[in-house]
Structure formats: C-alpha cells, structure tokens
Tab-separated table of C-alpha atoms in Angstrom:
chain	number	residue	atom	x	y	z
L	1	MET	CA	-9.713	-4.938	20.637
L	2	LEU	CA	-11.395	-7.598	18.375
L	3	ARG	CA	-13.378	-8.082	20.923
L	4	LYS	CA	-14.296	-4.294	21.412
L	5	ILE	CA	-15.407	-3.874	17.349
L	6	ILE	CA	-17.076	-7.044	17.536
L	7	PHE	CA	-19.749	-5.625	20.147
L	8	THR	CA	-19.608	-2.183	18.743
L	9	LEU	CA	-20.836	-3.503	15.501
L	10	VAL	CA	-23.291	-5.982	17.263
L	11	VAL	CA	-24.933	-2.922	18.884
L	12	ALA	CA	-24.828	-0.789	15.706
L	13	ALA	CA	-27.182	-3.341	14.196
L	14	LEU	CA	-28.975	-3.959	16.669
L	15	GLN	CA	-29.880	0.004	17.270
L	16	PHE	CA	-30.685	0.387	13.429
L	17	SER	CA	-32.492	-2.766	12.714
L	18	GLY	CA	-35.312	-1.216	13.084
L	19	VAL	CA	-34.745	1.451	10.846
L	20	PRO	CA	-37.114	0.544	8.272
L	21	ALA	CA	-40.244	0.919	10.406
L	22	TRP	CA	-39.695	4.172	11.715
L	23	ALA	CA	-38.556	5.558	7.959
L	24	ALA	CA	-41.557	4.730	6.190
L	25	PRO	CA	-43.628	7.278	4.826
L	26	LYS	CA	-47.039	7.432	6.429
L	27	ALA	CA	-50.268	5.811	5.428
L	28	ASP	CA	-51.632	9.169	3.835
L	29	LEU	CA	-53.352	8.618	0.553
L	30	TRP	CA	-53.401	10.977	-2.098
L	31	PRO	CA	-57.391	12.031	-2.788
L	32	ARG	CA	-56.198	11.608	-6.436
L	33	TRP	CA	-55.661	7.524	-5.912
L	34	GLN	CA	-58.457	7.136	-3.346
L	35	ALA	CA	-61.537	7.820	-5.806
L	36	SER	CA	-62.976	5.197	-7.439
L	37	ASP	CA	-65.682	4.856	-9.529
L	38	PRO	CA	-66.837	0.714	-9.710
L	39	GLY	CA	-69.513	1.285	-12.755
L	40	SER	CA	-66.984	2.652	-14.949
L	41	ASN	CA	-66.249	1.275	-18.484
L	42	ILE	CA	-63.266	3.225	-19.454
L	43	ARG	CA	-61.147	0.545	-21.391
L	44	VAL	CA	-56.550	1.138	-21.794
L	45	ASP	CA	-55.279	-0.112	-24.288
L	46	HIS	CA	-51.639	-1.197	-23.999
L	47	SER	CA	-51.278	-2.313	-27.083
L	48	ALA	CA	-48.154	0.553	-27.653
L	49	TRP	CA	-46.737	-0.862	-24.756
L	50	ALA	CA	-46.843	-4.271	-25.514
L	51	GLU	CA	-45.513	-3.323	-29.276
L	52	PHE	CA	-42.594	-1.897	-27.609
L	53	LEU	CA	-41.813	-5.108	-25.740
L	54	GLU	CA	-42.023	-7.077	-28.635
L	55	LYS	CA	-39.419	-4.948	-30.287
L	56	TYR	CA	-37.041	-4.383	-27.389
L	57	LEU	CA	-37.436	-6.918	-24.995
L	58	VAL	CA	-34.961	-8.701	-25.137
L	59	THR	CA	-34.958	-12.151	-22.300
L	60	LYS	CA	-32.340	-14.591	-21.676
L	61	ASN	CA	-31.401	-18.095	-19.599
L	62	ASP	CA	-30.864	-16.105	-16.493
L	63	GLY	CA	-34.199	-14.968	-15.749
L	64	ILE	CA	-34.191	-11.346	-16.387
L	65	ASN	CA	-35.858	-9.374	-18.943
L	66	ARG	CA	-33.551	-6.472	-20.600
L	67	VAL	CA	-34.397	-3.362	-22.786
L	68	THR	CA	-32.237	-2.737	-25.363
L	69	TYR	CA	-33.152	1.279	-25.107
L	70	GLY	CA	-29.836	2.459	-27.375
L	71	ALA	CA	-32.026	0.544	-30.242
L	72	VAL	CA	-35.476	2.472	-29.561
L	73	LYS	CA	-36.454	4.187	-32.846
L	74	SER	CA	-37.122	7.737	-32.123
L	75	GLU	CA	-40.602	7.204	-33.797
L	76	ASP	CA	-41.281	4.326	-31.216
L	77	ARG	CA	-40.115	6.443	-28.486
L	78	ARG	CA	-43.250	8.965	-29.490
L	79	ARG	CA	-45.302	6.534	-30.132
L	80	LEU	CA	-44.124	4.979	-26.540
L	81	ASP	CA	-44.244	8.987	-24.879
L	82	ALA	CA	-47.914	9.348	-26.498
L	83	TYR	CA	-49.046	5.359	-24.543
C-alpha cells in the first residue's frame, strides 16, 4: 500500500513538473511599454519615496526590511499618493 502511494506521488510530481512552462503568460508586450524615446531628458524625482522610506523603513539584523505602515501619517500618505 505504501509503495502504491509513493508511486502515485512520484508520478504526480513528474506530471506537474512542467507546470511553470505552460502556465507562463505569453510574451506579448503592451504598446505602452514598447514606446521609448532614447533622447528624452525627463528626470524623475524620487525624493518623496526616499523620505517615506527614511521615516518608516525598519531594518533589522535578520536582513528583512519592514515598513511600519500603521505609523504612516495622513500627510505622508498624501505625499506618497502624489508621488
């Protein structure tokens, strides 16, 4: 009985090992993301994001960065929304 269960699990694992290949989306790019202007001189100001992270980002010794979303003030939320 145990052999039958193990065999079934192995066969199922082999059958579904290709799932990511057929489940992946097609590589059709949206026209919006295909447009490019190599001569563009637009500068994006990320200072609002940097200030938000400086206030609310918590870095611990475990290597995981966390954001204290519960402490975000409404003014900072509006600035981030505007960003």
